Amino acid sequence: GGSCPAMNALTDYEDNGPFTVQATSPGQVDFWVPAVPSGCKVPVIHLANGTGACADYAPFLQRMATQGFLATCFQDAHTGAGNDGIAAFHAALTMFPALADKKLGSVGHGEGGQGAFVTLQLAEAMWGSTMVYAGFAMSPESGLGSQPDAGTWQQVYAEIKSPIFMLAGGGMPGNNGDGIVSEAWVMQGYDATSPSEEAYLWTANGATYSPPPDQLGEDVAVPWFRWKLLGDAKACTFFKAMPASDPTWT
């Protein structure tokens, strides 16, 4: 971590964190801004929404902000091309220069799950080693909706270098995942990553597609991003233990 002692001290990953949050919408990008101590810099999280609106993911974004992340969501019905996330990262870095650290977490759901991974690859290409990155997608619908400007989604996924994590819904009749996105569909995204890519795929038993799995996403996103963006060793241990300790996860 290094840049915010108050945030580095957090160890409760499955509840709201200690920071109060101000939600603000100055333009197309909605922000959830944590009130961290003066001088603290925090990671920036962008959530690419599915076919719904940013408001559908407000619980997720609120939780991330209470845990000390500058959370953002670009209001767009079609987020799969990844450009919204880049615009949101630019907005966060420009509007909150004293708060936004050079650590970017790209999140998405449904069509926005693909958008999250495309945003991640675009960010890597844009900022290179000046930033730290990680990705997380809930029931990513790879290949559905708006597509990358350059190359197929498979080609883009194969270029990702930063760690990524994806969640599939499970335990529904006919093994159709969350009822809309099958586990096999999520696995297509996993299989498209480079063989050298650090990628995780977990099934969340009982996860629904609509309403989106905000609670499940919150519980896993906090330790995941604390591990990958802040180098939190305790969060790493917690994340890796979740499938063994909680029957929700396989």
PDB file of C-alpha atoms in Angstrom:
ATOM      1  CA  GLY A   1       0.000   0.000   0.000  1.00  0.00           C
ATOM      2  CA  GLY A   2       2.276   2.711   1.300  1.00  0.00           C
ATOM      3  CA  SER A   3       0.298   5.806   0.407  1.00  0.00           C
ATOM      4  CA  CYS A   4      -2.510   5.636   2.985  1.00  0.00           C
ATOM      5  CA  PRO A   5      -1.859   4.190   6.469  1.00  0.00           C
ATOM      6  CA  ALA A   6      -5.571   4.396   7.394  1.00  0.00           C
ATOM      7  CA  MET A   7      -6.444   2.206   4.429  1.00  0.00           C
ATOM      8  CA  ASN A   8      -3.512  -0.154   4.858  1.00  0.00           C
ATOM      9  CA  ALA A   9      -4.752  -1.001   8.358  1.00  0.00           C
ATOM     10  CA  LEU A  10      -8.092  -2.429   7.158  1.00  0.00           C
ATOM     11  CA  THR A  11      -8.577  -6.172   7.690  1.00  0.00           C
ATOM     12  CA  ASP A  12     -12.372  -6.627   7.534  1.00  0.00           C
ATOM     13  CA  TYR A  13     -13.037  -7.377   3.875  1.00  0.00           C
ATOM     14  CA  GLU A  14     -16.687  -8.468   4.013  1.00  0.00           C
ATOM     15  CA  ASP A  15     -18.338  -5.463   5.636  1.00  0.00           C
ATOM     16  CA  ASN A  16     -18.519  -1.764   4.926  1.00  0.00           C
ATOM     17  CA  GLY A  17     -15.225  -0.047   5.609  1.00  0.00           C
ATOM     18  CA  PRO A  18     -14.731   2.922   7.944  1.00  0.00           C
ATOM     19  CA  PHE A  19     -14.829   5.736   5.381  1.00  0.00           C
ATOM     20  CA  THR A  20     -17.863   7.915   4.740  1.00  0.00           C
ATOM     21  CA  VAL A  21     -18.729   8.366   1.083  1.00  0.00           C
ATOM     22  CA  GLN A  22     -19.923  11.245  -1.061  1.00  0.00           C
ATOM     23  CA  ALA A  23     -21.744  10.256  -4.262  1.00  0.00           C
ATOM     24  CA  THR A  24     -21.457  12.822  -7.036  1.00  0.00           C
ATOM     25  CA  SER A  25     -22.392  12.898 -10.728  1.00  0.00           C
ATOM     26  CA  PRO A  26     -20.680  15.896 -12.358  1.00  0.00           C
ATOM     27  CA  GLY A  27     -21.136  14.500 -15.877  1.00  0.00           C
ATOM     28  CA  GLN A  28     -21.435  11.100 -17.540  1.00  0.00           C
ATOM     29  CA  VAL A  29     -19.244   9.540 -14.874  1.00  0.00           C
ATOM     30  CA  ASP A  30     -20.728   8.856 -11.437  1.00  0.00           C
ATOM     31  CA  PHE A  31     -18.282   8.924  -8.518  1.00  0.00           C
ATOM     32  CA  TRP A  32     -18.354   7.444  -5.026  1.00  0.00           C
ATOM     33  CA  VAL A  33     -15.656   9.376  -3.166  1.00  0.00           C
ATOM     34  CA  PRO A  34     -14.243   8.071   0.126  1.00  0.00           C
ATOM     35  CA  ALA A  35     -13.411  10.586   2.875  1.00  0.00           C
ATOM     36  CA  VAL A  36      -9.910   9.304   3.594  1.00  0.00           C
ATOM     37  CA  PRO A  37      -7.391  11.279   5.664  1.00  0.00           C
ATOM     38  CA  SER A  38      -5.674  14.185   3.949  1.00  0.00           C
ATOM     39  CA  GLY A  39      -2.654  13.083   1.945  1.00  0.00           C
ATOM     40  CA  CYS A  40      -4.007   9.591   1.261  1.00  0.00           C
ATOM     41  CA  LYS A  41      -4.025   8.299  -2.280  1.00  0.00           C
ATOM     42  CA  VAL A  42      -6.342   5.412  -3.112  1.00  0.00           C
ATOM     43  CA  PRO A  43      -6.939   3.045  -6.047  1.00  0.00           C
ATOM     44  CA  VAL A  44      -9.532   3.905  -8.688  1.00  0.00           C
ATOM     45  CA  ILE A  45     -12.232   1.335  -9.500  1.00  0.00           C
ATOM     46  CA  HIS A  46     -14.452   1.556 -12.581  1.00  0.00           C
ATOM     47  CA  LEU A  47     -17.542  -0.623 -12.976  1.00  0.00           C
ATOM     48  CA  ALA A  48     -18.840  -1.257 -16.491  1.00  0.00           C
ATOM     49  CA  ASN A  49     -22.561  -1.881 -16.079  1.00  0.00           C
ATOM     50  CA  GLY A  50     -24.577  -4.529 -17.846  1.00  0.00           C
ATOM     51  CA  THR A  51     -27.696  -3.587 -19.785  1.00  0.00           C
ATOM     52  CA  GLY A  52     -29.031  -1.771 -16.723  1.00  0.00           C
ATOM     53  CA  ALA A  53     -27.732   1.488 -15.265  1.00  0.00           C
ATOM     54  CA  CYS A  54     -25.018   2.471 -12.804  1.00  0.00           C
ATOM     55  CA  ALA A  55     -27.708   2.732 -10.115  1.00  0.00           C
ATOM     56  CA  ASP A  56     -28.124  -1.069 -10.248  1.00  0.00           C
ATOM     57  CA  TYR A  57     -24.588  -1.361  -8.929  1.00  0.00           C
ATOM     58  CA  ALA A  58     -24.713   1.418  -6.347  1.00  0.00           C
ATOM     59  CA  PRO A  59     -24.416  -1.035  -3.401  1.00  0.00           C
ATOM     60  CA  PHE A  60     -21.226  -2.477  -4.903  1.00  0.00           C
ATOM     61  CA  LEU A  61     -19.724   0.933  -5.649  1.00  0.00           C
ATOM     62  CA  GLN A  62     -20.724   2.305  -2.241  1.00  0.00           C
ATOM     63  CA  ARG A  63     -19.103  -0.663  -0.474  1.00  0.00           C
ATOM     64  CA  MET A  64     -15.880  -0.267  -2.443  1.00  0.00           C
ATOM     65  CA  ALA A  65     -15.739   3.426  -1.526  1.00  0.00           C
ATOM     66  CA  THR A  66     -16.275   2.744   2.191  1.00  0.00           C
ATOM     67  CA  GLN A  67     -13.270   0.444   1.906  1.00  0.00           C
ATOM     68  CA  GLY A  68     -11.171   3.273   0.525  1.00  0.00           C
ATOM     69  CA  PHE A  69     -11.477   2.950  -3.240  1.00  0.00           C
ATOM     70  CA  LEU A  70     -12.425   5.858  -5.508  1.00  0.00           C
ATOM     71  CA  ALA A  71     -15.320   4.131  -7.273  1.00  0.00           C
ATOM     72  CA  THR A  72     -16.612   5.213 -10.684  1.00  0.00           C
ATOM     73  CA  CYS A  73     -19.280   4.187 -13.196  1.00  0.00           C
ATOM     74  CA  PHE A  74     -19.732   5.670 -16.688  1.00  0.00           C
ATOM     75  CA  GLN A  75     -23.427   5.942 -17.566  1.00  0.00           C
ATOM     76  CA  ASP A  76     -23.790   3.975 -20.816  1.00  0.00           C
ATOM     77  CA  ALA A  77     -26.151   1.245 -21.949  1.00  0.00           C
ATOM     78  CA  HIS A  78     -23.415  -0.469 -24.003  1.00  0.00           C
ATOM     79  CA  THR A  79     -20.066  -0.807 -22.267  1.00  0.00           C
ATOM     80  CA  GLY A  80     -18.506  -3.763 -24.069  1.00  0.00           C
ATOM     81  CA  ALA A  81     -16.000  -1.783 -26.145  1.00  0.00           C
ATOM     82  CA  GLY A  82     -14.112  -0.686 -23.035  1.00  0.00           C
ATOM     83  CA  ASN A  83     -13.874   3.010 -23.912  1.00  0.00           C
ATOM     84  CA  ASP A  84     -16.168   4.071 -21.054  1.00  0.00           C
ATOM     85  CA  GLY A  85     -13.761   2.701 -18.502  1.00  0.00           C
ATOM     86  CA  ILE A  86     -10.842   4.591 -20.018  1.00  0.00           C
ATOM     87  CA  ALA A  87     -12.905   7.802 -19.968  1.00  0.00           C
ATOM     88  CA  ALA A  88     -13.798   7.191 -16.315  1.00  0.00           C
ATOM     89  CA  PHE A  89     -10.174   6.549 -15.345  1.00  0.00           C
ATOM     90  CA  HIS A  90      -9.141   9.746 -17.130  1.00  0.00           C
ATOM     91  CA  ALA A  91     -11.908  11.665 -15.338  1.00  0.00           C
ATOM     92  CA  ALA A  92     -10.891  10.303 -11.933  1.00  0.00           C
ATOM     93  CA  LEU A  93      -7.210  11.096 -12.433  1.00  0.00           C
ATOM     94  CA  THR A  94      -8.051  14.590 -13.713  1.00  0.00           C
ATOM     95  CA  MET A  95     -10.761  15.546 -11.217  1.00  0.00           C
ATOM     96  CA  PHE A  96      -9.225  13.958  -8.118  1.00  0.00           C
ATOM     97  CA  PRO A  97      -5.454  14.329  -8.601  1.00  0.00           C
ATOM     98  CA  ALA A  98      -4.761  14.415  -4.867  1.00  0.00           C
ATOM     99  CA  LEU A  99      -6.844  11.283  -4.217  1.00  0.00           C
ATOM    100  CA  ALA A 100      -6.522   9.004  -7.259  1.00  0.00           C
ATOM    101  CA  ASP A 101      -3.504   6.732  -7.066  1.00  0.00           C
ATOM    102  CA  LYS A 102      -1.857   5.067 -10.070  1.00  0.00           C
ATOM    103  CA  LYS A 103      -3.706   1.849  -9.305  1.00  0.00           C
ATOM    104  CA  LEU A 104      -6.651   0.921 -11.533  1.00  0.00           C
ATOM    105  CA  GLY A 105      -9.248  -1.776 -10.923  1.00  0.00           C
ATOM    106  CA  SER A 106     -11.524  -2.616 -13.856  1.00  0.00           C
ATOM    107  CA  VAL A 107     -14.836  -4.298 -12.931  1.00  0.00           C
ATOM    108  CA  GLY A 108     -17.910  -5.235 -14.944  1.00  0.00           C
ATOM    109  CA  HIS A 109     -21.074  -7.303 -15.126  1.00  0.00           C
ATOM    110  CA  GLY A 110     -22.708  -9.017 -18.118  1.00  0.00           C
ATOM    111  CA  GLU A 111     -21.817  -7.135 -21.276  1.00  0.00           C
ATOM    112  CA  GLY A 112     -19.819  -4.896 -18.943  1.00  0.00           C
ATOM    113  CA  GLY A 113     -17.826  -7.951 -17.885  1.00  0.00           C
ATOM    114  CA  GLN A 114     -16.316  -8.003 -21.345  1.00  0.00           C
ATOM    115  CA  GLY A 115     -16.042  -4.212 -21.097  1.00  0.00           C
ATOM    116  CA  ALA A 116     -14.033  -4.546 -17.891  1.00  0.00           C
ATOM    117  CA  PHE A 117     -11.437  -6.760 -19.531  1.00  0.00           C
ATOM    118  CA  VAL A 118     -11.243  -4.663 -22.702  1.00  0.00           C
ATOM    119  CA  THR A 119     -10.817  -1.535 -20.554  1.00  0.00           C
ATOM    120  CA  LEU A 120      -8.032  -3.300 -18.692  1.00  0.00           C
ATOM    121  CA  GLN A 121      -6.145  -4.089 -21.903  1.00  0.00           C
ATOM    122  CA  LEU A 122      -6.666  -0.554 -23.234  1.00  0.00           C
ATOM    123  CA  ALA A 123      -5.352   0.885 -19.958  1.00  0.00           C
ATOM    124  CA  GLU A 124      -2.280  -1.346 -20.067  1.00  0.00           C
ATOM    125  CA  ALA A 125      -1.578  -0.186 -23.627  1.00  0.00           C
ATOM    126  CA  MET A 126      -2.133   3.464 -22.681  1.00  0.00           C
ATOM    127  CA  TRP A 127      -0.259   3.789 -19.380  1.00  0.00           C
ATOM    128  CA  GLY A 128       2.088   0.799 -19.406  1.00  0.00           C
ATOM    129  CA  SER A 129       4.183   0.259 -16.308  1.00  0.00           C
ATOM    130  CA  THR A 130       3.287   3.649 -14.800  1.00  0.00           C
ATOM    131  CA  MET A 131       0.135   2.081 -13.328  1.00  0.00           C
ATOM    132  CA  VAL A 132      -0.820  -1.089 -11.446  1.00  0.00           C
ATOM    133  CA  TYR A 133      -3.896  -2.919 -12.791  1.00  0.00           C
ATOM    134  CA  ALA A 134      -6.319  -5.731 -11.965  1.00  0.00           C
ATOM    135  CA  GLY A 135      -9.621  -6.904 -13.474  1.00  0.00           C
ATOM    136  CA  PHE A 136     -12.803  -8.534 -12.166  1.00  0.00           C
ATOM    137  CA  ALA A 137     -15.895  -9.595 -14.116  1.00  0.00           C
ATOM    138  CA  MET A 138     -19.225 -10.951 -12.871  1.00  0.00           C
ATOM    139  CA  SER A 139     -20.889 -13.283 -15.412  1.00  0.00           C
ATOM    140  CA  PRO A 140     -19.013 -11.746 -18.373  1.00  0.00           C
ATOM    141  CA  GLU A 141     -20.967 -12.030 -21.632  1.00  0.00           C
ATOM    142  CA  SER A 142     -17.953 -12.148 -23.921  1.00  0.00           C
ATOM    143  CA  GLY A 143     -18.938 -11.503 -27.537  1.00  0.00           C
ATOM    144  CA  LEU A 144     -22.303  -9.895 -26.746  1.00  0.00           C
ATOM    145  CA  GLY A 145     -23.119  -6.265 -27.485  1.00  0.00           C
ATOM    146  CA  SER A 146     -20.628  -3.558 -28.383  1.00  0.00           C
ATOM    147  CA  GLN A 147     -17.237  -4.961 -29.333  1.00  0.00           C
ATOM    148  CA  PRO A 148     -13.638  -3.686 -29.124  1.00  0.00           C
ATOM    149  CA  ASP A 149     -12.572  -1.057 -31.636  1.00  0.00           C
ATOM    150  CA  ALA A 150      -9.479  -3.075 -32.582  1.00  0.00           C
ATOM    151  CA  GLY A 151      -9.458  -6.861 -32.826  1.00  0.00           C
ATOM    152  CA  THR A 152     -11.869  -9.502 -31.543  1.00  0.00           C
ATOM    153  CA  TRP A 153     -12.648  -9.858 -27.868  1.00  0.00           C
ATOM    154  CA  GLN A 154     -10.586 -13.071 -27.896  1.00  0.00           C
ATOM    155  CA  GLN A 155      -7.551 -11.214 -29.262  1.00  0.00           C
ATOM    156  CA  VAL A 156      -7.958  -8.486 -26.650  1.00  0.00           C
ATOM    157  CA  TYR A 157      -8.272 -10.980 -23.784  1.00  0.00           C
ATOM    158  CA  ALA A 158      -5.115 -12.747 -24.979  1.00  0.00           C
ATOM    159  CA  GLU A 159      -3.166  -9.466 -24.710  1.00  0.00           C
ATOM    160  CA  ILE A 160      -4.081  -8.802 -21.052  1.00  0.00           C
ATOM    161  CA  LYS A 161      -1.060  -8.980 -18.761  1.00  0.00           C
ATOM    162  CA  SER A 162      -2.540  -7.946 -15.404  1.00  0.00           C
ATOM    163  CA  PRO A 163      -4.278 -10.403 -13.052  1.00  0.00           C
ATOM    164  CA  ILE A 164      -7.970 -11.028 -13.675  1.00  0.00           C
ATOM    165  CA  PHE A 165     -10.740 -12.776 -11.786  1.00  0.00           C
ATOM    166  CA  MET A 166     -14.126 -13.846 -13.084  1.00  0.00           C
ATOM    167  CA  LEU A 167     -17.258 -15.079 -11.381  1.00  0.00           C
ATOM    168  CA  ALA A 168     -19.815 -17.420 -12.920  1.00  0.00           C
ATOM    169  CA  GLY A 169     -23.248 -18.011 -11.443  1.00  0.00           C
ATOM    170  CA  GLY A 170     -23.909 -21.642 -10.576  1.00  0.00           C
ATOM    171  CA  GLY A 171     -26.316 -24.041  -8.984  1.00  0.00           C
ATOM    172  CA  MET A 172     -29.193 -23.218 -11.323  1.00  0.00           C
ATOM    173  CA  PRO A 173     -31.198 -25.876 -13.216  1.00  0.00           C
ATOM    174  CA  GLY A 174     -29.460 -27.321 -16.239  1.00  0.00           C
ATOM    175  CA  ASN A 175     -26.104 -25.899 -15.121  1.00  0.00           C
ATOM    176  CA  ASN A 176     -27.071 -22.649 -16.881  1.00  0.00           C
ATOM    177  CA  GLY A 177     -25.086 -20.585 -14.442  1.00  0.00           C
ATOM    178  CA  ASP A 178     -27.154 -17.689 -13.139  1.00  0.00           C
ATOM    179  CA  GLY A 179     -30.050 -18.469 -15.484  1.00  0.00           C
ATOM    180  CA  ILE A 180     -28.745 -16.228 -18.285  1.00  0.00           C
ATOM    181  CA  VAL A 181     -24.980 -16.660 -18.535  1.00  0.00           C
ATOM    182  CA  SER A 182     -23.829 -20.272 -18.457  1.00  0.00           C
ATOM    183  CA  GLU A 183     -20.660 -21.333 -16.729  1.00  0.00           C
ATOM    184  CA  ALA A 184     -19.457 -22.568 -20.138  1.00  0.00           C
ATOM    185  CA  TRP A 185     -19.868 -19.044 -21.532  1.00  0.00           C
ATOM    186  CA  VAL A 186     -17.755 -17.589 -18.733  1.00  0.00           C
ATOM    187  CA  MET A 187     -15.199 -20.357 -19.354  1.00  0.00           C
ATOM    188  CA  GLN A 188     -14.852 -19.167 -22.967  1.00  0.00           C
ATOM    189  CA  GLY A 189     -13.506 -15.898 -21.591  1.00  0.00           C
ATOM    190  CA  TYR A 190     -11.158 -17.721 -19.250  1.00  0.00           C
ATOM    191  CA  ASP A 191      -9.883 -19.905 -22.088  1.00  0.00           C
ATOM    192  CA  ALA A 192      -9.220 -16.867 -24.298  1.00  0.00           C
ATOM    193  CA  THR A 193      -6.620 -15.464 -21.895  1.00  0.00           C
ATOM    194  CA  SER A 194      -2.931 -16.005 -22.524  1.00  0.00           C
ATOM    195  CA  PRO A 195      -1.469 -19.247 -21.070  1.00  0.00           C
ATOM    196  CA  SER A 196       0.883 -17.059 -19.008  1.00  0.00           C
ATOM    197  CA  GLU A 197      -1.968 -14.892 -17.657  1.00  0.00           C
ATOM    198  CA  GLU A 198      -2.810 -15.021 -13.954  1.00  0.00           C
ATOM    199  CA  ALA A 199      -6.543 -15.699 -14.232  1.00  0.00           C
ATOM    200  CA  TYR A 200      -9.074 -17.092 -11.743  1.00  0.00           C
ATOM    201  CA  LEU A 201     -12.569 -18.391 -12.389  1.00  0.00           C
ATOM    202  CA  TRP A 202     -14.862 -19.129  -9.463  1.00  0.00           C
ATOM    203  CA  THR A 203     -18.472 -20.267  -9.508  1.00  0.00           C
ATOM    204  CA  ALA A 204     -20.802 -18.454  -7.106  1.00  0.00           C
ATOM    205  CA  ASN A 205     -23.557 -20.884  -6.204  1.00  0.00           C
ATOM    206  CA  GLY A 206     -26.965 -19.240  -6.180  1.00  0.00           C
ATOM    207  CA  ALA A 207     -25.792 -16.031  -7.855  1.00  0.00           C
ATOM    208  CA  THR A 208     -28.475 -14.359  -9.938  1.00  0.00           C
ATOM    209  CA  TYR A 209     -27.922 -12.320 -13.072  1.00  0.00           C
ATOM    210  CA  SER A 210     -30.772  -9.933 -12.347  1.00  0.00           C
ATOM    211  CA  PRO A 211     -30.638  -8.383  -9.866  1.00  0.00           C
ATOM    212  CA  PRO A 212     -26.845  -8.338 -10.292  1.00  0.00           C
ATOM    213  CA  PRO A 213     -24.774 -10.172  -7.661  1.00  0.00           C
ATOM    214  CA  ASP A 214     -23.734  -6.991  -5.862  1.00  0.00           C
ATOM    215  CA  GLN A 215     -23.354  -8.622  -2.446  1.00  0.00           C
ATOM    216  CA  LEU A 216     -21.308 -11.557  -3.721  1.00  0.00           C
ATOM    217  CA  GLY A 217     -19.253  -9.188  -5.840  1.00  0.00           C
ATOM    218  CA  GLU A 218     -18.581  -6.912  -2.884  1.00  0.00           C
ATOM    219  CA  ASP A 219     -17.453  -9.758  -0.645  1.00  0.00           C
ATOM    220  CA  VAL A 220     -14.879 -10.973  -3.141  1.00  0.00           C
ATOM    221  CA  ALA A 221     -13.865  -7.690  -4.821  1.00  0.00           C
ATOM    222  CA  VAL A 222     -12.525  -6.044  -1.668  1.00  0.00           C
ATOM    223  CA  PRO A 223      -9.932  -8.745  -0.852  1.00  0.00           C
ATOM    224  CA  TRP A 224      -9.152  -9.281  -4.550  1.00  0.00           C
ATOM    225  CA  PHE A 225      -8.358  -5.642  -5.251  1.00  0.00           C
ATOM    226  CA  ARG A 226      -6.618  -5.109  -1.917  1.00  0.00           C
ATOM    227  CA  TRP A 227      -4.367  -8.041  -2.789  1.00  0.00           C
ATOM    228  CA  LYS A 228      -3.684  -7.087  -6.380  1.00  0.00           C
ATOM    229  CA  LEU A 229      -3.633  -3.269  -6.187  1.00  0.00           C
ATOM    230  CA  LEU A 230      -2.294  -2.726  -2.666  1.00  0.00           C
ATOM    231  CA  GLY A 231      -0.147  -5.802  -2.157  1.00  0.00           C
ATOM    232  CA  ASP A 232      -2.119  -6.716   0.990  1.00  0.00           C
ATOM    233  CA  ALA A 233      -0.778 -10.135   2.032  1.00  0.00           C
ATOM    234  CA  LYS A 234      -3.647 -10.733   4.492  1.00  0.00           C
ATOM    235  CA  ALA A 235      -6.162 -10.034   1.719  1.00  0.00           C
ATOM    236  CA  CYS A 236      -4.347 -12.545  -0.490  1.00  0.00           C
ATOM    237  CA  THR A 237      -4.640 -15.219   2.199  1.00  0.00           C
ATOM    238  CA  PHE A 238      -8.297 -14.355   2.781  1.00  0.00           C
ATOM    239  CA  PHE A 239      -9.143 -14.433  -0.942  1.00  0.00           C
ATOM    240  CA  LYS A 240      -7.464 -17.784  -1.551  1.00  0.00           C
ATOM    241  CA  ALA A 241      -9.218 -19.317   1.474  1.00  0.00           C
ATOM    242  CA  MET A 242     -12.725 -18.262   0.441  1.00  0.00           C
ATOM    243  CA  PRO A 243     -13.609 -21.328  -1.707  1.00  0.00           C
ATOM    244  CA  ALA A 244     -12.468 -23.628   1.107  1.00  0.00           C
ATOM    245  CA  SER A 245     -14.342 -21.813   3.873  1.00  0.00           C
ATOM    246  CA  ASP A 246     -17.532 -20.660   2.131  1.00  0.00           C
ATOM    247  CA  PRO A 247     -19.762 -23.124   0.185  1.00  0.00           C
ATOM    248  CA  THR A 248     -20.955 -20.234  -1.986  1.00  0.00           C
ATOM    249  CA  TRP A 249     -17.675 -20.434  -3.889  1.00  0.00           C
ATOM    250  CA  THR A 250     -16.265 -23.286  -5.956  1.00  0.00           C
TER     251      THR A 250
END
